[in-house]
Amino acid sequence: MNDPRTTPRAASPIATGGTSSRDAERNTRRSFLKTAMGAGAAATLGTLTSACGADASNAAETAVPAACETPAIDAGTPVSGPLLNVTAAGLPYRQDDPAWGPDLMWDRDLVIRADHELNGATLTQAKSLLRKFDDGNSIGNEGCLLTTLAMVLQLLTPKSPAWTPKTLNTSAQELYYYTLCGLSMQSLYADLVSEVSEGNVQQCLKEEYLAGVAGWPKTHVHTSSLVRAYRRLKPAERTHFVVMLKTGTYDDTVASHYLLLHPNDAGSPDDTDPEVLDPAKPLDESRLWRLSDSARAITQDPDIAKGWAEGGIEPTQIGGAWIFTRWTSTHDRSQLAPLIQAWATELSSTR
């Protein structure tokens, strides 16, 4: 289950010679993207500018704290508030939901053609860039990371119409994070969350553990210092944070997967198998879903199972943790102090 970081990249097309300063300003990539974006992405971005105005009441109705209503706090004092309302947000999103599952992220034939004809790769090399699926490289087949990021947005800066994998896929393509032919003019997937939310949601902390790579010890949620720090906070103190986990192999082309820790899981930092919001959870499954359930679900795919076996990946092993937070224009810092203090405590532990 790969992600936008695996797409081929092209050099910047910005012209640097033979133009006036005014022409150069108009011809920057940012200017081009602003004028070239379709109405769908423009509407997506535009709706967020009112998040701290009239639309704030809509966020309150879903029992999710409005991103613009962040009180000043003393450093080190966790902010308690209403729990993030996963049910009201309609989560977890499933990547194979028929409302967006068939939507293409990449067109494999176009990717192969671009890499072979323009980049000079052999056909064999070009064909290795993406897995071949009978129904295409769609959100349903490739979109676990995209679906997880849509959940991050809907939890931390809820809006109506809601953030969904479909709308985020459209925005990502129109902003050139990736395109059907594989062209990408962006470097970090986390920038997508910040850009479409106009900076109101940003990645703030992360750790990566290179699962399946020789020399890297196996890391689990109960041994990750960053995940343990987050889980030291009570659910009511996590209202400004969402944690994305990576499972499977470090190589994102086939056997990796992305999902969210359930923000209201009350398990201790020593719990080895926490509740998760998983894009791979079957649509007809309603029971509580844990990290081990996710592993069983995705390794039903024989190619993923093979990758896990070759990398020696364990069911509850993780390859990274990314923490996203609200970071709004109404204050000049997010509520990071308690989390960072907990992280420092875990890093200094002799466990």
Short mmCIF file of C-alpha atoms in Angstrom, two decimals:
data_model
loop_
_atom_site.label_atom_id
_atom_site.label_comp_id
_atom_site.label_asym_id
_atom_site.label_seq_id
_atom_site.Cartn_x
_atom_site.Cartn_y
_atom_site.Cartn_z
CA MET A 1 0.00 0.00 0.00
CA ASN A 2 2.15 2.79 -1.25
CA ASP A 3 1.98 6.54 -0.83
CA PRO A 4 2.77 9.79 -2.63
CA ARG A 5 6.43 9.57 -1.62
CA THR A 6 6.90 6.68 -4.07
CA THR A 7 5.86 8.60 -7.18
CA PRO A 8 8.47 9.65 -9.74
CA ARG A 9 9.54 13.26 -9.35
CA ALA A 10 10.38 15.88 -11.93
CA ALA A 11 12.60 18.92 -11.80
CA SER A 12 10.96 22.27 -11.21
CA PRO A 13 9.75 23.84 -14.48
CA ILE A 14 10.28 27.39 -13.21
CA ALA A 15 12.06 29.51 -15.78
CA THR A 16 14.97 31.55 -14.42
CA GLY A 17 16.20 33.46 -17.47
CA GLY A 18 14.81 35.88 -20.02
CA THR A 19 11.89 37.09 -17.93
CA SER A 20 11.15 40.22 -16.00
CA SER A 21 10.80 40.07 -12.22
CA ARG A 22 7.04 40.45 -12.62
CA ASP A 23 6.90 37.56 -15.11
CA ALA A 24 9.07 35.45 -12.81
CA GLU A 25 6.69 36.11 -9.96
CA ARG A 26 3.72 35.01 -12.06
CA ASN A 27 5.58 31.93 -13.26
CA THR A 28 6.41 30.49 -9.87
CA ARG A 29 5.04 27.06 -9.13
CA ARG A 30 2.88 28.47 -6.35
CA SER A 31 1.29 31.01 -8.69
CA PHE A 32 0.70 28.35 -11.30
CA LEU A 33 -0.95 26.02 -8.83
CA LYS A 34 -3.25 28.75 -7.55
CA THR A 35 -4.48 29.52 -11.05
CA ALA A 36 -4.51 25.95 -12.34
CA MET A 37 -6.40 24.35 -9.47
CA GLY A 38 -9.84 23.08 -10.31
CA ALA A 39 -12.98 24.34 -8.60
CA GLY A 40 -13.10 21.30 -6.32
CA ALA A 41 -9.75 21.93 -4.70
CA ALA A 42 -10.33 25.67 -4.58
CA ALA A 43 -13.58 25.12 -2.75
CA THR A 44 -11.88 22.73 -0.36
CA LEU A 45 -9.28 25.32 0.55
CA GLY A 46 -11.73 28.20 0.67
CA THR A 47 -14.09 26.61 3.16
CA LEU A 48 -11.37 26.53 5.77
CA THR A 49 -10.90 30.26 5.94
CA SER A 50 -14.22 30.52 7.77
CA ALA A 51 -13.39 27.77 10.28
CA CYS A 52 -12.83 30.37 12.99
CA GLY A 53 -15.99 32.27 12.09
CA ALA A 54 -19.53 31.13 11.44
CA ASP A 55 -18.52 27.54 10.80
CA ALA A 56 -17.10 27.14 14.31
CA SER A 57 -20.59 26.36 15.56
CA ASN A 58 -20.76 23.40 13.20
CA ALA A 59 -17.64 21.95 14.78
CA ALA A 60 -19.14 22.40 18.23
CA GLU A 61 -22.27 20.53 17.22
CA THR A 62 -20.18 17.44 16.49
CA ALA A 63 -18.58 17.64 19.94
CA VAL A 64 -15.19 18.23 18.37
CA PRO A 65 -13.30 21.20 19.86
CA ALA A 66 -13.19 24.07 17.37
CA ALA A 67 -9.63 24.61 16.19
CA CYS A 68 -9.92 28.38 16.67
CA GLU A 69 -10.97 28.20 20.31
CA THR A 70 -7.64 27.33 21.87
CA PRO A 71 -7.21 28.90 25.32
CA ALA A 72 -3.88 30.13 26.60
CA ILE A 73 -2.32 27.62 28.99
CA ASP A 74 0.66 27.37 31.24
CA ALA A 75 3.52 25.35 29.84
CA GLY A 76 3.25 21.75 30.93
CA THR A 77 -0.45 21.84 31.76
CA PRO A 78 -2.42 19.42 29.57
CA VAL A 79 -5.57 20.86 28.07
CA SER A 80 -8.65 18.80 28.89
CA GLY A 81 -11.69 18.98 26.68
CA PRO A 82 -14.45 16.97 25.03
CA LEU A 83 -13.20 13.73 23.54
CA LEU A 84 -12.64 13.71 19.81
CA ASN A 85 -15.96 12.45 18.48
CA VAL A 86 -14.97 9.64 16.16
CA THR A 87 -18.58 8.53 15.59
CA ALA A 88 -19.82 12.02 14.69
CA ALA A 89 -16.93 12.33 12.24
CA GLY A 90 -18.05 9.12 10.50
CA LEU A 91 -14.76 7.35 11.20
CA PRO A 92 -12.97 5.18 10.52
CA TYR A 93 -12.98 5.85 6.80
CA ARG A 94 -12.40 2.69 4.80
CA GLN A 95 -10.24 3.01 1.73
CA ASP A 96 -12.43 0.59 -0.26
CA ASP A 97 -15.65 2.47 0.49
CA PRO A 98 -17.54 2.58 -2.84
CA ALA A 99 -17.96 6.34 -2.44
CA TRP A 100 -14.26 6.78 -3.25
CA GLY A 101 -12.58 3.36 -3.43
CA PRO A 102 -12.64 3.16 -7.27
CA ASP A 103 -11.11 6.64 -7.72
CA LEU A 104 -7.65 6.42 -9.30
CA MET A 105 -4.61 7.84 -7.56
CA TRP A 106 -2.29 6.88 -10.41
CA ASP A 107 -2.88 5.53 -13.92
CA ARG A 108 -0.25 2.81 -14.20
CA ASP A 109 -0.11 2.93 -18.01
CA LEU A 110 0.56 6.67 -17.91
CA VAL A 111 3.21 6.25 -15.20
CA ILE A 112 5.00 3.60 -17.24
CA ARG A 113 4.85 5.73 -20.37
CA ALA A 114 6.16 8.83 -18.59
CA ASP A 115 9.04 7.01 -16.93
CA HIS A 116 10.01 5.09 -20.07
CA GLU A 117 9.62 7.85 -22.65
CA LEU A 118 10.60 10.90 -20.62
CA ASN A 119 12.88 9.59 -17.87
CA GLY A 120 14.63 7.00 -20.05
CA ALA A 121 13.90 4.04 -17.79
CA THR A 122 13.56 0.60 -19.30
CA LEU A 123 10.05 -0.80 -19.54
CA THR A 124 10.94 -3.33 -16.86
CA GLN A 125 12.07 -0.57 -14.52
CA ALA A 126 9.02 1.57 -15.28
CA LYS A 127 6.62 -1.32 -14.67
CA SER A 128 8.16 -1.91 -11.26
CA LEU A 129 7.07 1.50 -9.98
CA LEU A 130 3.49 0.47 -9.24
CA ARG A 131 1.75 -2.79 -8.49
CA LYS A 132 -0.65 -3.95 -11.18
CA PHE A 133 -4.27 -4.30 -10.05
CA ASP A 134 -7.11 -5.49 -12.23
CA ASP A 135 -9.17 -2.48 -11.18
CA GLY A 136 -6.33 0.04 -11.19
CA ASN A 137 -4.15 1.93 -8.72
CA SER A 138 -7.12 3.31 -6.87
CA ILE A 139 -7.81 4.60 -3.39
CA GLY A 140 -9.22 1.17 -2.58
CA ASN A 141 -5.98 -0.54 -3.55
CA GLU A 142 -3.33 2.08 -2.73
CA GLY A 143 -4.93 4.70 -0.53
CA CYS A 144 -4.31 3.73 3.09
CA LEU A 145 -2.11 6.77 3.73
CA LEU A 146 -4.45 9.12 1.88
CA THR A 147 -7.43 7.75 3.81
CA THR A 148 -5.58 8.10 7.11
CA LEU A 149 -4.67 11.73 6.37
CA ALA A 150 -8.30 12.47 5.54
CA MET A 151 -9.21 11.14 8.99
CA VAL A 152 -6.56 13.37 10.57
CA LEU A 153 -8.10 16.41 8.92
CA GLN A 154 -11.68 15.54 9.79
CA LEU A 155 -10.77 14.94 13.43
CA LEU A 156 -8.67 18.06 13.95
CA THR A 157 -10.41 20.57 11.69
CA PRO A 158 -13.87 19.20 10.94
CA LYS A 159 -15.87 20.78 8.17
CA SER A 160 -19.03 20.23 6.19
CA PRO A 161 -18.98 18.79 3.58
CA ALA A 162 -16.53 16.53 5.33
CA TRP A 163 -12.95 15.82 4.46
CA THR A 164 -12.95 12.45 2.71
CA PRO A 165 -10.37 10.39 0.82
CA LYS A 166 -12.15 11.46 -2.37
CA THR A 167 -11.82 15.20 -1.76
CA LEU A 168 -8.26 14.85 -0.50
CA ASN A 169 -7.29 12.78 -3.56
CA THR A 170 -8.70 15.50 -5.81
CA SER A 171 -6.84 18.23 -3.93
CA ALA A 172 -3.59 16.23 -3.92
CA GLN A 173 -3.71 15.76 -7.67
CA GLU A 174 -4.64 19.36 -8.41
CA LEU A 175 -1.85 20.56 -6.15
CA TYR A 176 0.65 18.21 -7.87
CA TYR A 177 1.44 16.13 -4.80
CA TYR A 178 0.95 13.29 -7.24
CA THR A 179 -0.84 13.01 -10.57
CA LEU A 180 -2.24 10.19 -12.68
CA CYS A 181 0.97 10.00 -14.71
CA GLY A 182 3.18 9.99 -11.59
CA LEU A 183 4.36 13.60 -11.83
CA SER A 184 4.97 15.10 -8.39
CA MET A 185 6.11 18.59 -7.62
CA GLN A 186 6.03 18.23 -3.84
CA SER A 187 8.47 16.54 -1.50
CA LEU A 188 6.66 15.74 1.75
CA TYR A 189 3.25 14.15 2.16
CA ALA A 190 2.76 15.97 5.47
CA ASP A 191 2.77 19.26 3.56
CA LEU A 192 -0.53 18.24 1.99
CA VAL A 193 -2.32 18.29 5.33
CA SER A 194 -0.91 21.71 6.16
CA GLU A 195 -1.61 23.16 2.74
CA VAL A 196 -5.23 22.10 2.36
CA SER A 197 -6.01 23.17 5.95
CA GLU A 198 -4.22 26.52 5.43
CA GLY A 199 -1.81 25.61 8.22
CA ASN A 200 -4.46 24.78 10.80
CA VAL A 201 -3.31 21.13 10.96
CA GLN A 202 0.38 20.31 10.89
CA GLN A 203 2.71 17.43 11.61
CA CYS A 204 4.54 18.34 14.82
CA LEU A 205 6.54 15.26 15.90
CA LYS A 206 7.61 11.99 14.37
CA GLU A 207 9.83 8.95 14.74
CA GLU A 208 10.65 6.33 12.11
CA TYR A 209 12.01 2.87 12.84
CA LEU A 210 12.79 1.39 9.37
CA ALA A 211 10.97 -1.88 9.93
CA GLY A 212 12.41 -4.75 7.93
CA VAL A 213 15.73 -2.97 7.37
CA ALA A 214 18.78 -4.78 8.71
CA GLY A 215 20.25 -3.29 11.85
CA TRP A 216 17.05 -1.65 13.10
CA PRO A 217 15.53 -3.18 16.25
CA LYS A 218 11.85 -4.08 16.22
CA THR A 219 9.68 -1.31 17.67
CA HIS A 220 6.14 -1.66 19.03
CA VAL A 221 3.66 0.83 20.43
CA HIS A 222 4.71 -0.04 23.98
CA THR A 223 8.41 0.48 23.19
CA SER A 224 8.12 3.61 21.03
CA SER A 225 9.03 6.60 23.18
CA LEU A 226 6.82 8.93 21.14
CA VAL A 227 3.74 6.70 21.23
CA ARG A 228 4.24 6.04 24.94
CA ALA A 229 4.43 9.79 25.56
CA TYR A 230 1.14 10.37 23.75
CA ARG A 231 -0.51 7.53 25.66
CA ARG A 232 0.66 9.00 28.97
CA LEU A 233 -1.90 11.73 28.34
CA LYS A 234 -5.51 10.97 29.22
CA PRO A 235 -7.94 10.84 26.27
CA ALA A 236 -9.42 14.20 27.35
CA GLU A 237 -5.90 15.68 27.16
CA ARG A 238 -5.32 14.46 23.60
CA THR A 239 -7.91 16.68 21.95
CA HIS A 240 -5.26 18.60 20.01
CA PHE A 241 -3.38 15.54 18.76
CA VAL A 242 -3.85 12.62 16.38
CA VAL A 243 -1.25 9.87 15.96
CA MET A 244 -0.67 8.10 12.67
CA LEU A 245 1.18 4.78 12.74
CA LYS A 246 2.98 2.97 9.96
CA THR A 247 2.99 -0.81 10.00
CA GLY A 248 4.65 -3.34 7.75
CA THR A 249 7.87 -2.70 5.86
CA TYR A 250 9.83 0.53 5.52
CA ASP A 251 9.54 0.08 1.73
CA ASP A 252 6.23 1.67 0.82
CA THR A 253 5.75 0.07 -2.57
CA VAL A 254 3.83 -3.03 -1.44
CA ALA A 255 3.90 -4.16 2.17
CA SER A 256 3.48 -1.02 4.29
CA HIS A 257 0.27 0.33 5.79
CA TYR A 258 -0.94 3.46 7.58
CA LEU A 259 -3.64 3.91 10.22
CA LEU A 260 -4.52 6.00 13.29
CA LEU A 261 -4.33 5.23 16.96
CA HIS A 262 -7.85 5.59 18.33
CA PRO A 263 -7.65 8.93 20.18
CA ASN A 264 -10.00 7.75 22.94
CA ASP A 265 -8.32 4.41 23.70
CA ALA A 266 -7.74 4.47 27.45
CA GLY A 267 -5.11 1.74 27.47
CA SER A 268 -1.85 2.34 29.30
CA PRO A 269 1.49 3.02 27.57
CA ASP A 270 2.35 -0.63 28.28
CA ASP A 271 -0.61 -1.94 26.27
CA THR A 272 0.80 -3.86 23.30
CA ASP A 273 -2.31 -3.97 21.14
CA PRO A 274 -4.24 -0.66 21.17
CA GLU A 275 -7.49 0.19 19.42
CA VAL A 276 -7.01 1.78 15.99
CA LEU A 277 -8.90 3.55 13.22
CA ASP A 278 -7.92 1.45 10.24
CA PRO A 279 -8.59 2.12 6.54
CA ALA A 280 -8.34 -1.65 6.00
CA LYS A 281 -11.11 -2.51 8.47
CA PRO A 282 -13.84 -4.32 6.51
CA LEU A 283 -16.90 -2.21 5.78
CA ASP A 284 -19.21 -4.74 7.39
CA GLU A 285 -17.08 -5.08 10.56
CA SER A 286 -18.47 -3.22 13.59
CA ARG A 287 -16.52 -4.72 16.49
CA LEU A 288 -13.67 -2.98 18.27
CA TRP A 289 -10.59 -3.10 16.03
CA ARG A 290 -7.04 -3.40 17.29
CA LEU A 291 -3.58 -3.22 15.79
CA SER A 292 -3.35 -7.01 15.55
CA ASP A 293 -6.69 -7.09 13.69
CA SER A 294 -5.24 -4.73 11.12
CA ALA A 295 -2.23 -6.99 10.63
CA ARG A 296 -4.46 -10.01 10.05
CA ALA A 297 -6.61 -8.08 7.59
CA ILE A 298 -3.90 -6.68 5.35
CA THR A 299 -1.73 -9.81 5.28
CA GLN A 300 -4.56 -11.65 3.59
CA ASP A 301 -3.02 -10.09 0.50
CA PRO A 302 -0.33 -12.64 -0.48
CA ASP A 303 2.10 -10.00 -1.73
CA ILE A 304 1.86 -8.08 1.54
CA ALA A 305 2.17 -11.30 3.54
CA LYS A 306 5.30 -12.17 1.57
CA GLY A 307 6.82 -8.76 2.25
CA TRP A 308 6.10 -9.08 5.97
CA ALA A 309 7.62 -12.56 6.07
CA GLU A 310 10.75 -11.48 4.21
CA GLY A 311 11.18 -8.49 6.51
CA GLY A 312 10.47 -10.47 9.66
CA ILE A 313 7.62 -8.07 10.52
CA GLU A 314 5.60 -8.93 13.63
CA PRO A 315 1.82 -8.32 13.87
CA THR A 316 2.02 -5.39 16.30
CA GLN A 317 5.35 -4.00 15.10
CA ILE A 318 5.39 -0.41 13.87
CA GLY A 319 7.67 1.38 11.45
CA GLY A 320 6.95 4.94 12.49
CA ALA A 321 4.73 7.34 14.40
CA TRP A 322 3.60 10.78 13.19
CA ILE A 323 1.78 13.20 15.49
CA PHE A 324 -0.43 15.89 13.99
CA THR A 325 -1.78 18.87 15.91
CA ARG A 326 -3.97 21.92 15.54
CA TRP A 327 -1.84 24.97 14.82
CA THR A 328 -4.11 27.91 14.16
CA SER A 329 -3.64 31.57 13.40
CA THR A 330 -5.31 32.60 16.66
CA HIS A 331 -2.29 31.62 18.72
CA ASP A 332 1.42 31.34 18.02
CA ARG A 333 2.05 27.93 19.50
CA SER A 334 0.20 24.65 19.72
CA GLN A 335 -0.44 22.76 22.94
CA LEU A 336 2.79 20.78 22.69
CA ALA A 337 4.44 21.36 26.06
CA PRO A 338 2.82 18.46 27.98
CA LEU A 339 3.43 16.04 25.14
CA ILE A 340 7.05 17.08 24.74
CA GLN A 341 7.61 16.79 28.48
CA ALA A 342 6.15 13.27 28.41
CA TRP A 343 8.37 12.45 25.43
CA ALA A 344 11.44 13.69 27.28
CA THR A 345 10.53 11.50 30.22
CA GLU A 346 10.24 8.46 27.96
CA LEU A 347 13.50 9.24 26.17
CA SER A 348 15.33 9.43 29.50
CA SER A 349 13.79 6.20 30.77
CA THR A 350 16.10 3.25 31.35
CA ARG A 351 13.31 0.82 30.41
#
